Every structure is written in structure tokens, then in C-alpha cells.
XYZ file of C-alpha atoms in Angstrom:
744
model
C 50.830 200.430 217.944
C 47.655 200.423 215.866
C 45.422 197.382 215.606
C 46.070 197.022 211.875
C 49.811 196.808 212.478
C 49.265 194.208 215.213
C 47.143 192.153 212.845
C 49.835 192.382 210.188
C 52.509 191.120 212.588
C 50.430 188.169 213.759
C 49.283 187.491 210.221
C 52.894 187.099 209.144
C 53.344 184.311 211.692
C 50.252 182.531 210.403
C 51.474 182.789 206.820
C 54.923 181.590 207.846
C 53.435 178.306 208.998
C 50.914 177.883 206.204
C 51.193 175.754 203.138
C 51.257 171.979 202.955
C 50.252 169.159 200.675
C 47.697 166.385 200.848
C 50.652 164.147 201.601
C 51.323 166.135 204.773
C 47.705 165.726 205.838
C 47.852 161.972 205.303
C 51.163 161.680 207.150
C 49.870 163.641 210.134
C 46.665 161.597 210.309
C 48.719 158.384 210.195
C 50.956 159.695 213.001
C 47.936 160.385 215.239
C 46.463 156.958 214.480
C 49.799 155.395 215.481
C 49.786 157.466 218.684
C 46.272 156.229 219.422
C 47.371 152.612 218.989
C 50.333 153.158 221.334
C 48.071 154.802 223.888
C 45.057 152.476 223.869
C 46.207 149.392 221.985
C 45.228 148.383 218.433
C 41.792 147.027 219.388
C 40.358 150.072 221.168
C 42.082 152.369 218.666
C 40.032 150.798 215.871
C 36.925 152.448 217.345
C 38.221 155.848 216.243
C 38.444 157.452 212.819
C 41.178 160.091 212.586
C 41.709 162.428 209.648
C 43.470 165.737 208.952
C 42.185 168.449 206.639
C 43.765 171.891 206.432
C 40.469 173.256 205.110
C 38.988 172.927 208.596
C 41.018 175.994 209.595
C 40.581 177.857 206.332
C 38.590 180.706 207.861
C 40.637 181.416 210.980
C 44.035 179.991 210.033
C 44.172 178.626 213.584
C 44.334 174.996 214.680
C 40.869 173.470 214.834
C 39.425 170.065 215.645
C 35.973 168.551 215.224
C 34.482 165.629 217.140
C 31.455 163.573 216.093
C 30.061 160.059 216.060
C 30.452 157.414 218.732
C 27.763 155.464 220.499
C 26.759 151.839 220.005
C 28.392 150.409 216.897
C 29.603 153.797 215.612
C 33.191 155.016 215.390
C 34.246 158.251 217.023
C 35.302 160.649 214.280
C 38.190 163.017 215.028
C 39.026 165.621 212.408
C 41.850 168.124 212.829
C 43.345 170.884 210.730
C 46.766 169.510 211.679
C 47.992 166.328 213.316
C 48.451 168.219 216.568
C 44.901 169.569 216.375
C 43.560 166.052 215.754
C 45.566 164.709 218.717
C 44.228 167.512 220.909
C 40.693 166.678 219.789
C 41.289 163.021 220.601
C 42.537 164.024 224.053
C 39.462 166.211 224.545
C 37.205 163.245 223.763
C 39.093 160.889 226.070
C 39.086 163.468 228.851
C 35.595 164.961 228.674
C 33.564 162.102 227.237
C 35.374 159.053 228.655
C 36.775 160.436 231.916
C 40.340 159.416 231.011
C 43.590 161.048 232.057
C 47.038 161.136 230.414
C 49.937 162.090 232.686
C 53.684 161.826 233.290
C 53.112 159.805 236.451
C 50.814 157.291 234.773
C 47.647 157.407 232.692
C 44.115 156.310 233.529
C 42.592 154.989 230.294
C 39.577 152.880 231.212
C 37.182 153.366 228.302
C 33.402 153.069 228.721
C 31.615 150.506 226.569
C 30.237 151.488 224.186
C 32.173 154.664 223.596
C 29.996 157.682 224.436
C 28.367 159.440 221.516
C 29.134 163.045 220.678
C 25.501 164.104 220.644
C 26.146 167.403 218.911
C 29.116 167.865 216.613
C 31.810 169.672 218.603
C 34.195 172.085 216.877
C 36.946 173.888 218.798
C 39.436 176.460 217.504
C 42.455 177.579 219.477
C 42.457 181.330 220.232
C 46.130 181.761 219.260
C 48.627 180.399 216.772
C 51.050 178.675 219.165
C 51.048 176.316 222.129
C 54.690 176.249 223.120
C 56.591 173.813 225.348
C 60.016 173.611 227.040
C 62.710 175.753 228.514
C 66.347 175.529 227.440
C 67.049 174.241 230.961
C 64.517 171.393 230.631
C 66.956 169.614 228.334
C 69.439 169.354 231.205
C 67.183 169.015 234.241
C 64.782 166.462 232.730
C 65.628 165.235 229.209
C 69.378 164.794 229.405
C 69.566 160.990 229.774
C 66.463 160.039 227.802
C 66.438 157.274 225.209
C 64.081 157.120 222.238
C 61.356 155.229 224.132
C 61.089 158.029 226.708
C 61.218 160.695 224.025
C 58.466 158.940 222.075
C 56.188 158.984 225.112
C 56.868 162.690 225.695
C 56.161 163.576 222.080
C 52.849 161.712 222.315
C 52.050 163.664 225.494
C 52.919 166.887 223.704
C 50.650 166.092 220.760
C 47.738 165.109 222.997
C 48.142 168.389 224.882
C 48.084 170.372 221.659
C 51.723 171.477 221.668
C 52.689 172.706 218.203
C 55.931 174.596 218.907
C 58.837 173.165 220.904
C 62.603 173.233 221.157
C 64.521 170.492 219.338
C 68.065 171.099 220.527
C 69.551 167.630 220.825
C 72.678 166.883 218.824
C 73.761 170.476 218.257
C 77.190 169.946 219.823
C 77.992 167.448 217.062
C 77.237 170.180 214.521
C 79.291 172.733 216.445
C 82.175 170.283 216.518
C 82.161 170.155 212.713
C 82.079 173.953 212.526
C 84.892 174.426 215.050
C 87.078 171.883 213.257
C 86.417 173.684 209.964
C 87.468 176.951 211.616
C 90.790 175.438 212.695
C 90.251 174.474 216.332
C 91.821 171.232 217.489
C 89.818 168.340 218.858
C 91.382 168.851 222.299
C 90.315 172.524 222.271
C 86.761 171.471 221.437
C 86.786 168.850 224.193
C 87.925 171.507 226.622
C 85.106 173.855 225.591
C 81.981 171.687 225.833
C 80.358 171.136 229.223
C 79.269 167.721 230.416
C 75.832 166.399 229.427
C 74.070 167.507 232.625
C 75.200 171.125 232.067
C 74.757 171.545 228.313
C 71.825 173.941 228.684
C 74.111 176.565 230.180
C 76.855 175.891 227.660
C 74.296 176.512 224.916
C 73.328 179.866 226.435
C 76.925 180.946 226.965
C 76.796 180.822 230.768
C 79.307 177.985 231.130
C 82.034 176.131 229.309
C 84.224 173.163 230.241
C 82.456 172.267 233.508
C 81.585 168.568 233.696
C 83.079 167.805 230.285
C 84.335 166.604 227.910
C 81.631 165.028 225.763
C 82.470 161.508 224.557
C 82.268 160.718 220.848
C 79.480 158.251 221.596
C 77.441 161.110 223.074
C 77.512 163.008 219.785
C 76.501 159.922 217.795
C 73.602 159.062 220.098
C 72.320 162.625 220.183
C 72.408 162.919 216.399
C 70.403 159.716 216.162
C 67.902 160.950 218.747
C 67.532 164.342 217.091
C 66.669 162.781 213.747
C 63.990 160.622 215.348
C 62.630 163.497 217.447
C 62.389 165.787 214.431
C 60.785 163.122 212.277
C 58.101 162.472 214.887
C 57.480 166.175 215.588
C 57.059 166.917 211.900
C 54.832 163.886 211.433
C 52.421 165.432 213.969
C 52.628 168.855 212.328
C 54.613 170.332 215.225
C 57.144 173.068 214.524
C 60.601 172.230 215.905
C 62.682 175.197 217.045
C 66.324 174.619 216.084
C 69.286 176.427 217.679
C 71.149 179.297 216.050
C 74.428 181.127 216.707
C 74.053 183.613 219.585
C 77.602 185.034 219.476
C 79.459 182.973 222.103
C 82.725 181.386 220.952
C 85.470 179.228 222.491
C 88.519 181.054 223.780
C 90.590 178.914 221.388
C 89.185 180.923 218.494
C 91.586 183.690 219.490
C 94.513 181.319 218.763
C 93.279 180.658 215.238
C 92.262 184.284 214.614
C 94.527 186.506 216.771
C 92.877 189.709 215.529
C 89.327 188.617 216.299
C 87.310 191.150 218.276
C 85.906 189.402 221.332
C 84.820 190.559 224.772
C 85.070 188.378 227.834
C 81.848 188.614 229.805
C 81.583 188.464 233.575
C 81.270 185.325 235.655
C 77.987 183.466 236.073
C 76.473 181.446 238.889
C 79.424 181.882 241.285
C 81.718 180.042 238.847
C 85.163 181.480 238.242
C 86.513 182.092 234.753
C 87.805 178.542 234.459
C 84.210 177.612 233.722
C 82.360 180.848 232.931
C 83.243 184.382 231.668
C 82.375 183.392 228.113
C 83.850 185.089 225.065
C 81.370 187.084 222.995
C 82.152 187.899 219.398
C 81.717 191.571 218.521
C 78.727 192.124 216.236
C 80.838 194.048 213.717
C 83.583 191.427 213.499
C 83.728 189.787 210.031
C 83.753 186.365 211.669
C 80.284 186.835 213.169
C 78.272 186.239 209.980
C 80.729 183.554 208.886
C 80.365 181.470 212.051
C 76.630 182.081 212.275
C 75.993 181.019 208.692
C 78.431 178.090 208.857
C 76.588 176.659 211.839
C 73.077 177.181 210.510
C 73.982 175.851 207.078
C 75.512 172.713 208.557
C 72.604 172.320 210.983
C 69.874 172.632 208.364
C 71.800 170.401 205.982
C 71.718 167.704 208.661
C 68.220 168.257 210.066
C 66.201 170.337 207.603
C 64.335 173.351 208.933
C 60.929 174.689 209.891
C 62.307 178.263 209.924
C 62.102 179.079 213.648
C 65.384 179.295 215.570
C 66.280 179.902 219.184
C 69.260 181.910 220.435
C 69.985 183.687 223.725
C 72.954 186.050 223.723
C 72.580 187.641 227.152
C 70.814 185.049 229.273
C 71.588 186.003 232.904
C 74.727 187.784 231.689
C 75.207 191.518 231.598
C 76.141 192.823 228.159
C 79.479 194.631 227.844
C 77.677 197.888 227.098
C 74.308 199.370 227.965
C 74.391 201.627 224.914
C 71.247 201.005 222.859
C 73.297 201.151 219.675
C 75.493 198.269 220.850
C 72.528 196.154 221.974
C 70.764 196.759 218.681
C 73.878 195.798 216.720
C 74.442 192.639 218.782
C 70.823 191.593 218.229
C 70.807 192.431 214.533
C 73.983 190.441 213.928
C 72.367 187.267 215.299
C 69.315 187.772 213.102
C 71.359 188.627 210.008
C 73.322 185.396 210.357
C 70.007 183.518 210.428
C 68.513 185.100 207.313
C 71.772 184.736 205.392
C 71.073 180.998 205.390
C 67.276 181.022 205.752
C 65.512 184.141 204.436
C 62.308 182.947 206.147
C 63.903 182.726 209.592
C 61.951 183.704 212.699
C 63.924 184.138 215.928
C 62.486 182.677 219.145
C 63.930 184.661 222.059
C 63.556 183.794 225.738
C 62.445 187.014 227.402
C 64.078 185.959 230.667
C 66.993 188.365 230.151
C 64.693 191.379 230.712
C 63.262 189.681 233.802
C 66.514 188.634 235.396
C 68.361 191.968 235.349
C 65.706 194.702 235.396
C 68.222 197.231 236.673
C 70.188 196.864 233.425
C 67.311 196.411 230.994
C 65.684 199.824 231.101
C 63.165 200.989 228.499
C 65.845 202.137 226.032
C 67.795 198.882 226.282
C 64.696 196.697 225.876
C 63.499 198.743 222.909
C 66.937 198.494 221.266
C 66.811 194.688 221.285
C 63.186 194.374 220.248
C 63.517 196.977 217.517
C 66.625 195.438 215.923
C 64.625 192.672 214.239
C 61.783 193.328 211.767
C 58.373 193.096 213.384
C 56.995 189.606 213.148
C 60.436 188.028 212.798
C 61.130 188.009 216.545
C 58.890 185.779 218.663
C 59.419 186.478 222.376
C 58.726 184.018 225.167
C 57.272 185.945 228.118
C 58.796 183.199 230.196
C 57.482 183.907 233.712
C 54.178 185.529 232.823
C 52.133 183.833 235.540
C 54.106 185.750 238.159
C 55.966 188.631 236.506
C 54.546 189.310 233.020
C 56.911 191.384 230.910
C 54.401 192.257 228.193
C 52.829 194.741 230.629
C 56.153 196.519 231.220
C 57.185 196.585 227.560
C 53.973 197.698 225.816
C 53.400 194.208 224.451
C 57.095 193.855 223.596
C 56.931 197.004 221.484
C 54.945 195.305 218.769
C 56.836 192.034 218.536
C 54.664 188.928 218.916
C 54.998 187.085 222.205
C 53.932 183.847 223.830
C 52.422 183.985 227.326
C 54.384 181.316 229.197
C 54.011 179.630 232.537
C 57.467 178.858 233.925
C 56.287 177.316 237.216
C 59.238 175.079 238.115
C 62.887 175.847 238.821
C 65.593 173.208 238.885
C 63.202 170.276 238.518
C 62.532 170.490 242.276
C 59.930 168.378 244.015
C 57.430 170.253 246.146
C 53.722 170.996 245.765
C 53.484 174.437 244.214
C 51.324 176.417 241.841
C 49.655 179.727 241.139
C 46.528 178.320 239.522
C 44.429 181.477 239.820
C 47.115 183.539 238.105
C 47.639 180.868 235.453
C 43.913 180.626 234.837
C 43.432 184.376 234.380
C 46.722 185.257 232.724
C 46.317 184.281 229.050
C 42.892 185.906 228.667
C 44.159 189.097 230.320
C 47.131 189.182 227.945
C 44.845 188.891 224.916
C 42.804 191.849 226.183
C 45.868 194.020 226.813
C 45.795 197.172 224.627
C 47.271 196.418 221.189
C 48.240 192.953 222.383
C 50.615 191.024 220.138
C 50.074 187.763 222.001
C 50.606 184.863 219.609
C 50.181 181.892 221.901
C 50.477 180.236 225.269
C 53.323 178.124 226.573
C 54.667 175.880 229.304
C 58.327 176.583 230.040
C 59.329 174.699 233.215
C 62.988 174.130 234.015
C 62.076 170.589 235.038
C 59.056 168.351 234.503
C 57.497 165.346 236.226
C 55.890 167.237 239.117
C 52.656 169.086 239.986
C 50.766 167.629 237.057
C 47.563 169.498 237.872
C 49.294 172.762 236.953
C 50.301 171.524 233.511
C 46.905 169.964 232.839
C 45.281 173.355 233.420
C 47.827 175.243 231.336
C 47.508 172.830 228.409
C 43.728 173.181 228.506
C 43.991 176.982 228.520
C 45.802 176.788 225.188
C 42.415 175.901 223.685
C 40.204 178.161 225.787
C 39.326 181.760 224.981
C 38.261 182.442 228.565
C 39.465 181.317 231.988
C 37.964 178.279 233.676
C 34.865 179.637 235.408
C 35.050 177.450 238.526
C 38.498 176.180 239.470
C 37.148 174.177 242.402
C 34.867 172.216 240.093
C 37.676 171.863 237.562
C 40.146 170.475 240.095
C 37.676 167.946 241.495
C 36.941 166.824 237.942
C 40.685 166.526 237.377
C 40.947 164.224 240.410
C 38.016 162.050 239.284
C 39.556 161.563 235.828
C 42.993 160.975 237.280
C 41.798 158.194 239.588
C 39.023 156.865 237.341
C 36.283 157.486 239.905
C 34.890 160.364 241.945
C 35.446 160.157 245.688
C 34.395 162.641 248.369
C 37.682 162.292 250.232
C 39.879 163.045 247.227
C 37.599 165.876 246.102
C 37.880 167.537 249.510
C 41.640 166.962 249.556
C 42.107 168.612 246.182
C 39.982 171.589 247.189
C 42.290 172.082 250.162
C 45.378 171.790 247.975
C 43.865 174.285 245.524
C 43.373 176.908 248.218
C 46.798 176.314 249.790
C 49.889 175.056 247.933
C 48.336 175.780 244.528
C 47.185 179.284 245.445
C 50.431 181.239 245.493
C 49.992 184.832 244.344
C 52.152 187.854 243.651
C 55.644 188.408 242.313
C 57.203 186.467 245.189
C 55.754 183.206 243.834
C 58.716 181.252 242.547
C 58.544 177.500 242.128
C 61.907 176.833 243.692
C 61.882 174.639 246.773
C 63.811 176.325 249.584
C 62.552 174.095 252.368
C 65.057 173.430 255.175
C 64.811 169.756 254.220
C 66.752 170.317 250.993
C 69.056 173.144 252.053
C 72.406 173.089 253.804
C 71.293 173.712 257.394
C 71.910 176.955 259.231
C 70.293 178.873 262.058
C 68.935 181.428 259.608
C 66.762 179.315 257.333
C 63.353 180.743 256.424
C 60.405 178.468 257.144
C 57.467 180.723 256.260
C 55.165 179.543 253.481
C 52.313 181.210 251.595
C 49.711 178.692 252.756
C 48.349 177.208 255.955
C 50.265 174.010 256.660
C 47.190 172.535 258.316
C 45.555 172.366 254.863
C 48.330 170.062 253.672
C 48.011 167.840 256.715
C 44.230 167.660 256.336
C 44.547 166.849 252.616
C 46.926 164.070 253.634
C 44.317 162.679 256.024
C 41.554 162.897 253.426
C 43.579 161.075 250.796
C 44.226 158.281 253.267
C 40.470 157.903 253.819
C 40.177 157.064 250.119
C 42.717 154.243 250.157
C 40.156 151.416 250.499
C 38.531 152.543 247.242
C 41.516 153.846 245.299
C 44.603 151.937 246.413
C 44.794 150.134 243.061
C 45.022 153.407 241.114
C 48.676 154.145 240.175
C 47.940 157.877 239.926
C 46.307 157.885 243.365
C 49.273 156.059 244.891
C 51.610 158.599 243.302
C 49.590 161.520 244.676
C 49.339 159.931 248.105
C 53.107 159.593 248.182
C 53.603 163.140 246.877
C 51.328 164.625 249.540
C 52.981 162.416 252.194
C 56.349 163.717 250.979
C 55.032 167.293 251.251
C 53.698 166.642 254.741
C 57.098 165.286 255.773
C 58.720 168.396 254.312
C 56.418 170.546 256.458
C 57.248 168.406 259.508
C 60.961 168.947 258.906
C 60.381 172.710 258.976
C 58.372 172.483 262.199
C 60.958 170.298 263.932
C 63.741 172.600 262.729
C 61.906 175.591 264.220
C 61.627 173.763 267.551
C 65.282 172.772 267.501
C 66.429 176.286 266.611
C 64.285 177.836 269.342
C 65.636 175.355 271.883
C 69.213 176.097 270.864
C 68.741 179.855 271.005
C 67.159 179.447 274.457
C 70.064 177.220 275.511
C 67.711 174.311 276.297
C 69.573 171.075 275.657
C 66.813 168.516 276.265
C 64.231 170.143 273.935
C 66.996 170.531 271.346
C 67.860 166.836 271.559
C 64.193 165.870 271.388
C 63.254 167.960 268.328
C 66.507 167.490 266.415
C 66.710 163.802 267.281
C 63.197 163.218 265.959
C 64.036 165.088 262.764
C 67.303 163.278 262.033
C 66.744 159.786 263.383
C 63.021 159.259 262.839
C 61.498 161.657 260.319
C 64.171 161.660 257.612
C 64.599 157.850 257.610
C 60.804 157.448 257.445
C 60.651 159.851 254.489
C 63.402 157.959 252.686
C 61.545 154.681 253.261
C 58.228 155.931 251.884
C 59.962 157.492 248.861
C 61.572 154.122 248.171
C 58.125 152.607 247.576
C 57.648 154.362 244.218
C 59.973 154.070 241.216
C 59.469 157.755 240.373
C 61.115 158.800 243.645
C 64.239 156.644 243.466
C 67.751 158.014 243.271
C 68.708 154.640 241.825
C 66.365 155.114 238.883
C 67.679 158.640 238.328
C 71.300 157.494 238.260
C 70.568 154.371 236.214
C 69.141 156.589 233.482
C 72.511 158.307 233.290
C 74.457 155.062 233.323
C 72.230 153.542 230.637
C 73.215 156.329 228.238
C 76.844 155.136 228.336
C 78.666 152.634 226.122
C 81.302 151.639 228.690
C 81.678 151.399 232.453
C 84.061 154.375 232.484
C 81.508 156.430 230.593
C 78.750 155.246 232.937
C 80.739 156.474 235.955
C 81.347 159.798 234.195
C 77.641 160.300 233.438
C 76.660 159.276 236.952
C 79.076 161.854 238.387
C 77.503 164.518 236.148
C 74.087 163.576 237.463
C 75.176 163.563 241.120
C 76.785 166.988 240.732
C 73.651 168.465 239.199
C 71.442 167.158 242.001
C 73.693 168.562 244.741
C 76.738 170.827 244.435
C 76.017 171.880 240.824
C 79.616 173.067 240.552
C 83.038 172.078 241.898
C 82.662 174.283 244.986
C 78.921 174.100 245.567
C 78.554 177.042 243.202
C 74.763 176.800 242.872
C 74.297 174.521 245.847
C 71.089 172.463 245.915
C 69.447 174.508 243.159
C 68.286 171.299 241.470
C 67.293 169.590 244.717
C 65.075 166.515 244.562
C 63.409 164.370 247.206
C 64.499 160.882 246.218
C 65.023 157.729 248.223
C 68.772 157.441 248.672
C 69.347 161.162 248.284
C 67.472 161.819 251.526
C 69.354 159.036 253.320
C 72.877 159.640 252.041
C 72.993 163.359 251.244
C 70.446 165.381 253.240
C 70.483 163.255 256.414
C 74.288 163.302 256.987
C 74.249 167.104 256.728
C 71.486 167.298 259.302
C 73.315 164.875 261.606
C 76.414 167.055 261.433
C 74.395 170.209 262.041
C 72.697 168.759 265.112
C 75.969 167.383 266.490
C 77.612 170.797 266.174
C 74.634 172.563 267.772
C 74.720 170.175 270.732
C 78.497 170.551 271.044
C 78.115 174.323 270.965
C 75.505 174.239 273.730
C 77.372 171.753 275.917
C 80.710 173.576 275.643
C 79.178 177.041 275.840
C 80.803 178.251 272.615
C 79.051 179.971 269.684
C 77.975 177.841 266.744
C 80.408 178.477 263.886
C 78.521 178.378 260.574
C 81.682 178.596 258.478
C 83.149 175.556 260.209
C 79.924 173.666 259.639
C 79.911 174.704 255.962
C 83.432 173.375 255.489
C 82.556 170.026 257.037
C 79.230 169.867 255.166
C 81.049 170.468 251.884
C 83.206 167.449 252.611
C 80.042 165.363 253.134
C 78.535 166.711 249.927
C 81.672 165.887 247.948
C 81.722 162.423 249.476
C 78.238 161.816 248.078
C 79.148 163.149 244.634
C 82.243 160.971 244.350
C 80.632 157.879 245.828
C 80.124 154.888 243.545
C 77.414 153.309 245.675
C 74.626 151.811 243.574
C 71.040 152.387 244.660
C 67.917 150.309 244.033
C 66.112 151.121 240.814
C 63.037 149.093 241.780
C 60.583 150.167 244.495
C 60.485 148.505 247.886
C 57.560 148.458 250.303
C 53.912 149.457 249.972
C 53.204 153.165 249.557
C 49.821 153.039 251.264
C 51.053 151.151 254.323
C 54.124 153.349 254.713
C 52.107 156.567 254.288
C 49.642 155.379 256.942
C 52.475 154.530 259.312
C 53.996 157.996 258.942
C 50.588 159.611 259.303
C 49.665 157.713 262.458
C 52.971 158.664 264.054
C 52.857 162.408 263.387
C 49.263 163.501 262.713
C 48.032 163.004 266.316
C 50.913 165.196 267.525
C 49.899 167.898 265.060
C 46.291 167.784 266.246
C 47.403 167.878 269.855
C 49.753 170.771 269.146
C 52.663 168.868 270.681
C 55.122 169.400 267.857
């Protein structure tokens, strides 16, 4: 593809987002000023002057901010070409000039007095059009139970991190309900079709139906309300919301209303049977396809307005009924045609995960058929897992379609220290330099948030950098100093160790999905190898503890100390499991009892206790979020059951068992520990009686324990108990000397 054609494609995307009035500029500036007041308080916010002028980006067409002023008696002036650009500039000033830090786990916002002066006017322009955020799955793994207050905080975080393109998919089931009723489905058929709240992401992508449902009427009303507020705030910042579009999946009940409709039942997904998967896909040539697609989009945009970018995923983790390029092209074109029937300016945002997930199906001809079925510049592809397995390299820059280089990083919202910071740091710049690159932006697309904040801080910063960070060691120590509000040799050394170990995964095998024995159903075949030296984690743990006299009052430090303590305990579980397994295989009862007994009766209870000291690691808080979304006790129990299922079994038969595992106080005590107790008991019984360990018998009994947890109505504390620092020290003093002595 020639450079001129590439420029034309990317130029179309810039033009598609251009055009606004002075009123838009004023609204966006007011939104950033309101954000500033929420963040710092009205008094400190008055020391800043925020304005928005599109002319600032007149030359490049790309988001730009300018910083100036400050110093004794002078206001800091923040000028942005959009509200998002102004917010990003504000964040840059707070971060680089004031040493502040904004984070999910808690912000450090101590401002120097007077505010530092910007000695030389600083102007920064983003190298690409888009900074994208979210994954379809994030809405289920992280956002599902949020109220407006939590959404407002997230939208502020997004603006400060320069995000200007994000999914806005709340409330769509209420719109689909209207469409299905108009098509002749009954309310009971619609109830039967929708999944429960915790599984809506996979209903929206056609992977599932019915499971965990039905959706209460109150759910639809609340989500409509939330969506209106989310969209209003996004647009006030100048963000572009991505709305959903019709991908081709339909309820089975449609065949009752239209007996002649041409549908294909796809295969099962995620080990679910066809009671919950095997979705029905409307044939691209069926006359109902454009009718349903346009009905939905017309009703959706009537309710919410539009910013002309729509998301749809027809074959996410599902094999199409035919590999013929002509079929794939027709299926793709039909989705796009339904969009432009309602909105001639529509641009389709496609998750590129389908090419990643089934490479044996998606050969060059199949990939080209999909990408070529939409006019160039009207399909915007998310290269979803580019930090590990970039697809733009395998597809010649998506055959000329613009793409966003995304960092996926996290699967299932798992806890666990993990990152590929070197690959993340180098990736976007390498993608821009790729021959005839059609890269249009960078993105963060985790399945779940609220973990490994250093990874997201780096990725957000790279959205505004043309080149990689030159010295990641220096960057990460600066990150720690801002996060805690002060530099400390112990924390700097700890973060350097974490950078070279848990945050230094490399290669295609790097997947941010925690498969530690701690969070898996036990067996004798569990893999305990890791890509790093565990001793680095233990030493980082020690170094953080040396900083407690100076930093114990820092909320971010206490969070990190707990997170590293949690990681150290996870490593200890693996080491004790290895000892227990070796003892069992060697038929040594006493060593088995010693290692397994320590794991089950000392280590896991100690982990649960230290997790209970922080509200962000409480099962009670997690479940209370779900209950708080309800309007009745019956609804609260229903939502809580949804949440418990997602955390554990994921399906009625453990279909995607422990995929969304978390390390939460209460979950460790009442879900993971009973499984380990059973496992150890059966190993001991096997050794004592001289009979082989029967994994299938254990699995059956473990499933009963897992179901017992899911169906339990036990309430858990939603407020922390105990002191994190004291509990972390206690755990450290018990186990670290053994590690040093090599007696584990």
C-alpha cells in the first residue's frame, strides 16, 4: 500500500472527528475545570486557568496541549485543543512539575507551594489520532455493578490519561428489548435470551445467551440512566463514545416469529452446552438482516445520539459457519451496510481478537476477506494483544485498514503482579515505523482493571510520546516517588527488582492470566514455573518493609505493600505445593503433612488476614457492590449469585473454572482453602491406604465445595480489619528467614 493511500485513510479518520463550535470549546473547558475541582478541591483548582481552543491543533489535526505560567502569585495556564487534551496537559503538570500521582488505588496530590513555574512554554502533540480504552469484557469483569459516583471517577481518570475513544455500551439491552418487542418476540422470550448482568459482555458478542439471567426491569432503567450520564460526561470532555451495533446474532425465538428466516446455529463456546451458547447467526443475505440492524441503530441513536463510531463483533472466539472468503466478506459487509443505512458517516470499531484466537481458521484469504469488505478508513481495528502477539505484522498493517496498537495485559480481572513493560515501551513506536503503517492510535484493552497500575501509567504516557521511554529503570523509580509522595532508596530498589522480574515478561507466552496453584483447583499436575526469579519478589518485599517507618501513612504505599505481600504469599503457596507433591510422589507421609499442613493451616489463613486489612481486597466489598445495584432483597441475592459465579465456577458446571479468579479476603478463606483442605486430606488418605489418588473423585467433591460457596448467603465484611503494615511484617518474619535458609 503506497504512502499516499495510507495518508488518505488516516486523514479520513481525522476529518471524521473534526468540526465543532465555540460552544463545544467552552463546554469542554468547563468540564475540565469541574474535574480539577473534584480532584484538588475548589481552592487549589483556582490556581489553574484552563481553556480549549481547536486552533491549537490546526496544523497537525492531532490533540495538543500547552502549559505555561505558574510560580509565585501566577496561575498555571493549561490550553488544550480538546477537553481531553487539556486534561492530559493538566495531568502532565501535576505529574512532572508537582510530583503528583492519580491512580485507581488512591491518588497522591500534595501540591508544592507556590505551584512550580513552567519556565519555558511546553507544547505537546500526540503522535496519533486515538488513545483508546476498554475491552468488551471490562464491562462485566470490572464495571458491571458501578454506580454513577464510580463511573464519574473513572471518566475523570480517563480524561487525565488522555483517553479520547472508549466503549459506551451500558443500557443497550433496554434498546434491544424495544427492538425485539417490535419484531414480535414476547417478553418471556426476551427474558430467556438475555444473560445475567455479570455475563452481559459475552451475550453482547454472541458467545452466550440465557446464562445467569433474566435481567430485571430495574436493571434496564438504571443502565439507561447511567448511559445518559456517561455519554454526557464523555462528550463534555471531547471524548468519542463507541456505541454498539448489530453484529448478526439473534434470539432463537426469532424463528418462531419468522419461520422462513435463514439462520445458522454456531458451535458451542467456553465449554457451555447449547442451553447457553450455540448462538443463532442471521445469514447476511436474509432480508431481515438490514431491517434488524437498522432498527437497533435507529432506536439506539434516537435515545443516545451518536459520534459515528460503532463496535460489533460477529465472530469473537466463534468459528464462522464457512471459511469461504465470499461468505466472510458478505457477513462483514452486511454488518457495515446496516450501520451506514442509519448513519452514512459510520466507522466500525472491530476487535481484532478473532484473528488472534483462531489462527488456524483465519488464514490470509479469510483475514483479507473481512478487512476488504469495508471501505478503507471505515473499519478501525483494535490490535488487541499487540504487546505480546501483534497482528499488524502478520496482516500487512491490516491490509490498509487503520488500527490501534493495544495493550491487553489482563485477563479475567485477575490479581497477580504481571507486565511486559519492555514490550509495551517499544511496541507503539515500532508499529509506527512498520512499512506503510496504518497505525491510528494506542490503546489499553484489559479484561479487568484495578491491578498493576504501573503498567497502565506507562501505557497512558506512551499515548503522548513519539519514542519509547529511554530509561525504564529511571522511569519506574520516578513512578514510585510520585506514587508515594517522596523518594526512598528502599522503594526505588524494590521497584527496580519488580521491573526486572514480574514486569519483564517477554515473548508470545506472556499472558496476564494468573494460573498460580493458589487460585486453581488443585491437582498433582499443576505448573509452578514462572518467567522470573522468585527471589526478586521476596527481596522487593523485604525492601518495601524497610520503608515502612517513612511511608506507612501513604495509602498507595500501603496498597503496594499488601499487593507485594500477596504476591509473595502466592509464591510461597507454589513452593509449599511443590514440596507436598514431591513428598507424596516419594510416599513420604511426614514431609507431606508438614508442607501441606503449613500451606493449608498457616499460609492461607495468614494471606486471608492480611488481605482483610485493605478495602480493595475484600470479598465483602465486591459482593456489596452487586447488592447495592438492586432495588429489593430478592434482586440483591440474584446479583450476588451472579457475582459469586463469575469469580469462581463461571458457569453451572465450572465451565470456565476460576478464569476470573481474585485474591480477596473471604474468597481465600471460604473458597480456595476448603479445596486445598480436601486435596490434602485425599492425598494423605491415598498415601496411608496405599491406593492411587483419584483426581476425578477429588474434582467431584471439589465441585460440591465450589457450588456450596456460590449458593451461600454468608455476608462478608466490607470494611477493613487489622493493620496492613503489622500483618505484612508478621507474615514476612515467619517465612522470609526460611527462604533465606533454604528450608522451604
